[in-house]
mmCIF file of C-alpha atoms in Angstrom:
data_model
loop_
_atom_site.group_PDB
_atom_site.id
_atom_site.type_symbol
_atom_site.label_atom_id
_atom_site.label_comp_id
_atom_site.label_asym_id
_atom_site.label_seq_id
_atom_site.Cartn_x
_atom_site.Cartn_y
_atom_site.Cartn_z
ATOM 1 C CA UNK C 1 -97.120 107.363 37.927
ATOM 2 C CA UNK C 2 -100.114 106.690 40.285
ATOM 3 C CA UNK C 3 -103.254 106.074 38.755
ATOM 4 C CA UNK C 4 -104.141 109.172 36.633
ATOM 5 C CA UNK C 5 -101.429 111.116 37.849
ATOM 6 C CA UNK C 6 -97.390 111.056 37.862
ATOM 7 C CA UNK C 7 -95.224 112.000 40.769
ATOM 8 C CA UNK C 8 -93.854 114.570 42.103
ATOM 9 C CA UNK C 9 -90.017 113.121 40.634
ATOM 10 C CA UNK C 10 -90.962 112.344 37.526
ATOM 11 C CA UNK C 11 -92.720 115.688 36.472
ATOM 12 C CA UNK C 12 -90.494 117.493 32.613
ATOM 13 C CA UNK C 13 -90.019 120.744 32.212
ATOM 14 C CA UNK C 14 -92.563 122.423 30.380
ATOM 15 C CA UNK C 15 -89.613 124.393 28.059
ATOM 16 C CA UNK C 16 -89.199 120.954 26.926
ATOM 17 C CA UNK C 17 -92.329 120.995 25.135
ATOM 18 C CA UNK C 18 -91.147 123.887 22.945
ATOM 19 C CA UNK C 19 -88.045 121.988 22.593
ATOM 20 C CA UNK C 20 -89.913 118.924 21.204
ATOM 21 C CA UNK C 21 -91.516 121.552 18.635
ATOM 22 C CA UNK C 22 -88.548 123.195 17.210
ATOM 23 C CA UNK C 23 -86.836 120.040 17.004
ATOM 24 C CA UNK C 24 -86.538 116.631 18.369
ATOM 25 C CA UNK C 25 -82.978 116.087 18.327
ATOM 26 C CA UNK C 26 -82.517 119.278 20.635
ATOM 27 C CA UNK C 27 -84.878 118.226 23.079
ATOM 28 C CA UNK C 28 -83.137 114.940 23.440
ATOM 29 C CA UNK C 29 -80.029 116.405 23.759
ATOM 30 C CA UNK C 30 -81.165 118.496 26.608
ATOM 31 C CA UNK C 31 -83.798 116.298 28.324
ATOM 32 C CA UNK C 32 -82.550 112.881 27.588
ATOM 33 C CA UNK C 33 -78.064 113.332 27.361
ATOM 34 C CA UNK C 34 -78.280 116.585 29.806
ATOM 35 C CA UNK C 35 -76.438 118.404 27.207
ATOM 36 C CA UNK C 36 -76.915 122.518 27.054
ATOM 37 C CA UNK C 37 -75.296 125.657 25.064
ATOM 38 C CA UNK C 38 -75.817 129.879 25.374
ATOM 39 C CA UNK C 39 -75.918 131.547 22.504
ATOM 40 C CA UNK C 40 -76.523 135.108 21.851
ATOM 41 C CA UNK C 41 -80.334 134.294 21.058
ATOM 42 C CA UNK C 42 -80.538 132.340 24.547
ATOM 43 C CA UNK C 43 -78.542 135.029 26.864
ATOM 44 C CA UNK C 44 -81.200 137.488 24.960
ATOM 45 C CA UNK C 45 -84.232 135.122 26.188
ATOM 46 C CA UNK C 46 -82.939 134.616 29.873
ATOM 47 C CA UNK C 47 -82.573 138.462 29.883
ATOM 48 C CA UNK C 48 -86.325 138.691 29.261
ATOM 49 C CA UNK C 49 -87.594 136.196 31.557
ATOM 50 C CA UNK C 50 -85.137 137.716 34.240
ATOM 51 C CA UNK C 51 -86.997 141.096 33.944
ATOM 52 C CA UNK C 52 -90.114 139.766 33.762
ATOM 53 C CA UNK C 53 -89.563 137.609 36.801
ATOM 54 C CA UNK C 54 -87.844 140.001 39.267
ATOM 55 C CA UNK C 55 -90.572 142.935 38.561
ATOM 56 C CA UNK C 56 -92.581 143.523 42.072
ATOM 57 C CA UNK C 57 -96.003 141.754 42.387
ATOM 58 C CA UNK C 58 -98.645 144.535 42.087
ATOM 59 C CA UNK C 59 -102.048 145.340 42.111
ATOM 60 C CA UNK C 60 -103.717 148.116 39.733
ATOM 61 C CA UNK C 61 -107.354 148.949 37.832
ATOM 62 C CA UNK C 62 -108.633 145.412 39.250
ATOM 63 C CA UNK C 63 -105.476 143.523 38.301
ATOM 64 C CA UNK C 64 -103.686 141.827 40.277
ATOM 65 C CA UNK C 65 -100.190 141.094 38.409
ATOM 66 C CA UNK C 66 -98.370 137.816 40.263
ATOM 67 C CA UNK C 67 -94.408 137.073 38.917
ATOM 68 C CA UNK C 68 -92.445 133.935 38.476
ATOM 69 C CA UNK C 69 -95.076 132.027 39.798
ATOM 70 C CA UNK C 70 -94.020 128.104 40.448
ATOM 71 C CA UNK C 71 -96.472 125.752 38.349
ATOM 72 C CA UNK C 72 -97.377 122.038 38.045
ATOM 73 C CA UNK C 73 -99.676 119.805 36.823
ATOM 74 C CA UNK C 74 -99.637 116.054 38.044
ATOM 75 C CA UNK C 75 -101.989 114.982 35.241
ATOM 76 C CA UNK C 76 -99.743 116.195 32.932
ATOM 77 C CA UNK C 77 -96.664 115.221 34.180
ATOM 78 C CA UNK C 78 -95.238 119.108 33.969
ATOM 79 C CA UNK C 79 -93.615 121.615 36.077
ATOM 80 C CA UNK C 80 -92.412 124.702 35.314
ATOM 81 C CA UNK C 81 -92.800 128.559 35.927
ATOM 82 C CA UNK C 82 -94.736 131.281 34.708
ATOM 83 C CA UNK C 83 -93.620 134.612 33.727
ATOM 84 C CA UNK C 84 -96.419 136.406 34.578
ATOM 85 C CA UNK C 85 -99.898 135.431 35.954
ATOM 86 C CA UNK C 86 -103.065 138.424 35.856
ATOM 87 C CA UNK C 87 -105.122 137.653 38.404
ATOM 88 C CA UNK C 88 -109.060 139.809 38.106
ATOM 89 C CA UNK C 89 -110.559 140.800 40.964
ATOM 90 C CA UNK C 90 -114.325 138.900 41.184
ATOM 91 C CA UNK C 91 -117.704 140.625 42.605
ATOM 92 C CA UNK C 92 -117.027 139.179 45.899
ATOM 93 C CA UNK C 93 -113.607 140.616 45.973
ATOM 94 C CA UNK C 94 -111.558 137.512 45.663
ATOM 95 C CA UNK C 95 -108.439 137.478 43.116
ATOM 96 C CA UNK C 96 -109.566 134.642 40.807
ATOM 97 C CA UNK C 97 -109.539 134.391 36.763
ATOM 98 C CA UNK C 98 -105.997 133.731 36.003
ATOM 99 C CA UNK C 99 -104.403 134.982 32.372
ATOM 100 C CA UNK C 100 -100.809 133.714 31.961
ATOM 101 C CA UNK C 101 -98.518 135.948 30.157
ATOM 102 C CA UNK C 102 -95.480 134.248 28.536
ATOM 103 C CA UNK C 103 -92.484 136.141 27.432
ATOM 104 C CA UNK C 104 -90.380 135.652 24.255
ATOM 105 C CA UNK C 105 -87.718 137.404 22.797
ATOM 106 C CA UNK C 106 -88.024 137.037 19.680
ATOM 107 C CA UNK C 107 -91.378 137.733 17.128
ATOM 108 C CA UNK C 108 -94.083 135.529 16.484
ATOM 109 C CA UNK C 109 -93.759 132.465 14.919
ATOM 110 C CA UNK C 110 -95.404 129.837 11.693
ATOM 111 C CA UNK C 111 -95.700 127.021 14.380
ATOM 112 C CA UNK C 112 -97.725 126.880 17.307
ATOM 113 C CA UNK C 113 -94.683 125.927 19.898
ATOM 114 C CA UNK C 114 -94.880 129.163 21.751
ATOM 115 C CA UNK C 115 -98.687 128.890 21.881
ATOM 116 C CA UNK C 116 -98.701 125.239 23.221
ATOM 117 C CA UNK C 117 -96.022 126.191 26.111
ATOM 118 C CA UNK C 118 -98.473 129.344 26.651
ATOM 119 C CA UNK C 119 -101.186 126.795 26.607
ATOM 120 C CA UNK C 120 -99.564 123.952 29.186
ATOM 121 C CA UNK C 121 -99.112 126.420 31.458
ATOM 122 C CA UNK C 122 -102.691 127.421 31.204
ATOM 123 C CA UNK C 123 -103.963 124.150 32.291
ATOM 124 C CA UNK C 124 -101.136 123.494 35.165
ATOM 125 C CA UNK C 125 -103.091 127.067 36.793
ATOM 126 C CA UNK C 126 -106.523 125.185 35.864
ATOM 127 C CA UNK C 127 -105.471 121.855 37.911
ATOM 128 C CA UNK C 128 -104.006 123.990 40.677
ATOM 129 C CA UNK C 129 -106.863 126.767 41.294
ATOM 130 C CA UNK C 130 -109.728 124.961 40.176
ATOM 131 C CA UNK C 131 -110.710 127.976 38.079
ATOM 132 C CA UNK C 132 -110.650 127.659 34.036
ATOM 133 C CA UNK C 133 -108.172 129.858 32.165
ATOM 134 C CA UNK C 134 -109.766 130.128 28.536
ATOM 135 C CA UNK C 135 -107.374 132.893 27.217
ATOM 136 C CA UNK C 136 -103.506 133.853 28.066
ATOM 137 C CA UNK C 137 -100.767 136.132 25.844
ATOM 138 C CA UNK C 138 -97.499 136.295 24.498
ATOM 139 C CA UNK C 139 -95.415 139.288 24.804
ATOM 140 C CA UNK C 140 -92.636 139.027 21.838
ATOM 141 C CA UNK C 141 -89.499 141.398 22.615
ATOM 142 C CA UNK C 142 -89.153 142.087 18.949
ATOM 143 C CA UNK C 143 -92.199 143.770 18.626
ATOM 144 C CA UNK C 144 -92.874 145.075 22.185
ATOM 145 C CA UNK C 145 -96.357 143.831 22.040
ATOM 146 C CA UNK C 146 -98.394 141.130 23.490
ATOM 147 C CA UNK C 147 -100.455 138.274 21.246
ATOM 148 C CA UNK C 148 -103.758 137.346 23.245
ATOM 149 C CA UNK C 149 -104.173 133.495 22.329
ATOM 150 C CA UNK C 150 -107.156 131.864 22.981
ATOM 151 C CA UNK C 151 -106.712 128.543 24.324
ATOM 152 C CA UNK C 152 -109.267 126.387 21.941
ATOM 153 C CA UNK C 153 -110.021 122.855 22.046
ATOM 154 C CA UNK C 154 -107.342 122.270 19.251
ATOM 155 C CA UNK C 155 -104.760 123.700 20.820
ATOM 156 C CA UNK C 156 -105.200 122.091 24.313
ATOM 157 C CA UNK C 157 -105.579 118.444 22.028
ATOM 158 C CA UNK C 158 -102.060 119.815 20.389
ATOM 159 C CA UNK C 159 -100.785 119.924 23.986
ATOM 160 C CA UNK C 160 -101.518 117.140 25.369
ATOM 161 C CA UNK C 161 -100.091 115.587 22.407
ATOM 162 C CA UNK C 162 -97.233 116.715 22.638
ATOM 163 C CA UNK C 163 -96.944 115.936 25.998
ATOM 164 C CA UNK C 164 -97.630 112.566 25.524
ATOM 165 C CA UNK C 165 -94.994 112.839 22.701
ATOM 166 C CA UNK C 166 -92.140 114.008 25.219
ATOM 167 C CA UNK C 167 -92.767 111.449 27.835
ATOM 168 C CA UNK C 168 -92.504 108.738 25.364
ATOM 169 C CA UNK C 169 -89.145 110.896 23.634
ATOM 170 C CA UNK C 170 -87.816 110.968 27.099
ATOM 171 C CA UNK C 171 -88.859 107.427 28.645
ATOM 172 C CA UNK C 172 -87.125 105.856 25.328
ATOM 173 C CA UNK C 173 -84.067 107.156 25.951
ATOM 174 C CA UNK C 174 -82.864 107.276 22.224
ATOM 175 C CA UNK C 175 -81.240 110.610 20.534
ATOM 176 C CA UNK C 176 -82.415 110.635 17.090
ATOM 177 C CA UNK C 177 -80.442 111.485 14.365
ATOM 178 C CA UNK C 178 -79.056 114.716 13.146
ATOM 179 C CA UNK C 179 -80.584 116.481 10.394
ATOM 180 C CA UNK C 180 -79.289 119.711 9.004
ATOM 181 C CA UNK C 181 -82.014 122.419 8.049
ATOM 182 C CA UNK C 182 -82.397 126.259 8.100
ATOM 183 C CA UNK C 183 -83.203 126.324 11.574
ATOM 184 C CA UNK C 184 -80.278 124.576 12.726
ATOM 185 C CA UNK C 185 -78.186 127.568 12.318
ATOM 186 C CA UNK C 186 -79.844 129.750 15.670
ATOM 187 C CA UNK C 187 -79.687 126.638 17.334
ATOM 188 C CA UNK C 188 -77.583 126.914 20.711
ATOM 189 C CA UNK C 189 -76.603 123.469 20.064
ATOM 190 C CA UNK C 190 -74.957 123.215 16.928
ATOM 191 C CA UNK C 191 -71.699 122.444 17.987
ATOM 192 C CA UNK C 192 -72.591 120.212 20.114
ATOM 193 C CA UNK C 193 -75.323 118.609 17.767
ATOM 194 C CA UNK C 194 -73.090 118.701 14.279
ATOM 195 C CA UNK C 195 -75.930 118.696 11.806
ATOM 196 C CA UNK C 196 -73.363 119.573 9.052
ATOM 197 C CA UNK C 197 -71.340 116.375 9.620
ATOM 198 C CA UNK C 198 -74.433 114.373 9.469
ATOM 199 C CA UNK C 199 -75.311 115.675 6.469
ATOM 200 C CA UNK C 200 -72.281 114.780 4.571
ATOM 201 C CA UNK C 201 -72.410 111.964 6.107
ATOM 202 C CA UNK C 202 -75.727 111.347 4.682
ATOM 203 C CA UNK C 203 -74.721 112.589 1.522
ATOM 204 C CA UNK C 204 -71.437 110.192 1.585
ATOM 205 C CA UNK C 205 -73.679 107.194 2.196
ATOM 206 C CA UNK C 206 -76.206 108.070 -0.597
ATOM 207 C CA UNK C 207 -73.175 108.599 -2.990
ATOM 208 C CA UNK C 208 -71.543 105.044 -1.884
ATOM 209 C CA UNK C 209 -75.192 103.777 -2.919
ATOM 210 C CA UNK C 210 -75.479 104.745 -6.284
ATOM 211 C CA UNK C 211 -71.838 103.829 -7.223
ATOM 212 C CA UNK C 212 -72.657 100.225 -6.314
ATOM 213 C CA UNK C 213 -75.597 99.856 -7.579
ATOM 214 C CA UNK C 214 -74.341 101.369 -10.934
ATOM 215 C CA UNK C 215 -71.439 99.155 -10.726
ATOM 216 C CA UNK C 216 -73.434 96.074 -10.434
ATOM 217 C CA UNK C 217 -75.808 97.167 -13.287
ATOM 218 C CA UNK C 218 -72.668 97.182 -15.693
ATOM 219 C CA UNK C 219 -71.180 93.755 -13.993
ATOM 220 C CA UNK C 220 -74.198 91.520 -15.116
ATOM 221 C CA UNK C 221 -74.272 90.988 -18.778
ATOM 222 C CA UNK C 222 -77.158 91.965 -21.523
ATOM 223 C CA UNK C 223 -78.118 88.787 -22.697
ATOM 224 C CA UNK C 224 -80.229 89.610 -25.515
ATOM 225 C CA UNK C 225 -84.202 89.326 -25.820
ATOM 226 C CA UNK C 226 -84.062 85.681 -26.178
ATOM 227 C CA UNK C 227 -82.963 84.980 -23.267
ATOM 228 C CA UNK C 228 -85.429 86.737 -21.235
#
């Protein structure tokens, strides 16, 4: 990192932020051991993004509609590429005002991981066109219908939070533990991860606990009142 800004080779993913989101564990196993998994849920999102990427660049009604655009931002430390970027035509006729579009397969979501990818990319366009980019959408394949998102002061500070939360993930090096809930089970990683061993594992140790500490309770005699 120089000064304000990182380099070129040290720039993550900006998937990884969504990654950090759903879970920790997963993004460490991808970003930090190199590990990776399809599932039918993943072959179903690269589908998307492959349509959405190899569409034609057009222009239409004042629109001009750019795909798989390569994005970056050095201040963020993040590279990555955009499904879609809308560019508007301005007064003088230049192609300015970009609205990222981010695609998704599934429906939308309880927590705001889709939204802060959306939202990174945002600003990456923002630090390379010099132009600000106060809205974007997601298009969920479920529904077949875009979600405009505005991107508000609390979700930029969620972010770059989270961004800051990666690089410190990543620079650490350390996997943390496994921890079996719902979501684990649409995971691409669970065989790889093994969230159910852990958790008998867990449950083992907690077991081995109690039994001891029972069994010293009973070892050390009740003395009586007086002699406490």
């Amino acid at each position: 990192m120089t000064g304000d800004l990182f380099a070129e080779d040290a720039l993550l993913p900006i998937s990884a932020l969504q990654h950090l989101l759903f879970c920790e564990r997963q993004c460490a196993l991808i970003h930090i051991e190199g590990l990776w998994a399809e599932n039918r849920l993943t072959v179903e999102g690269q589908h998307l993004h492959k349509k959405a990427h190899d569409g034609p660049d057009e222009s239409r009604d004042g629109v001009r509609t750019v795909r798989g655009l390569r994005i970056r931002s050095l201040r963020l430390g993040l590279i990555g590429q955009a499904d879609v970027v809308e560019f508007r035509r301005t007064a003088d006729g230049r192609w300015s005002n970009p609205f990222p579009v981010e695609y998704k397969r599934g429906k939308p979501k309880s927590h705001r991981a889709d939204e802060v990818q959306l939202c990174a990319q945002a600003m990456c366009l923002e630090e390379m066109v010099g132009t600000p980019v106060p809205a974007g959408a997601l298009f969920y394949g479920a529904t077949r219908r875009r979600v405009d998102v505005i991107l508000d002061h609390e979700l930029r500070g969620l972010t770059e939070g989270t961004c800051a939360r990666l690089r410190q993930l990543v620079a650490s090096g350390n996997t943390p533990r496994a921890a079996r809930e719902p979501k684990c089970d649409a995971c691409s990683l669970h065989q790889l991860c093994l969230p159910d061993v852990a958790a008998i594992a867990s449950r083992a140790s907690r077991y081995t606990e109690r039994a001891l500490s029972a069994s010293l309770s009973a070892s050390i005699p009740d003395r009586g009142p007086e002699a406490r």
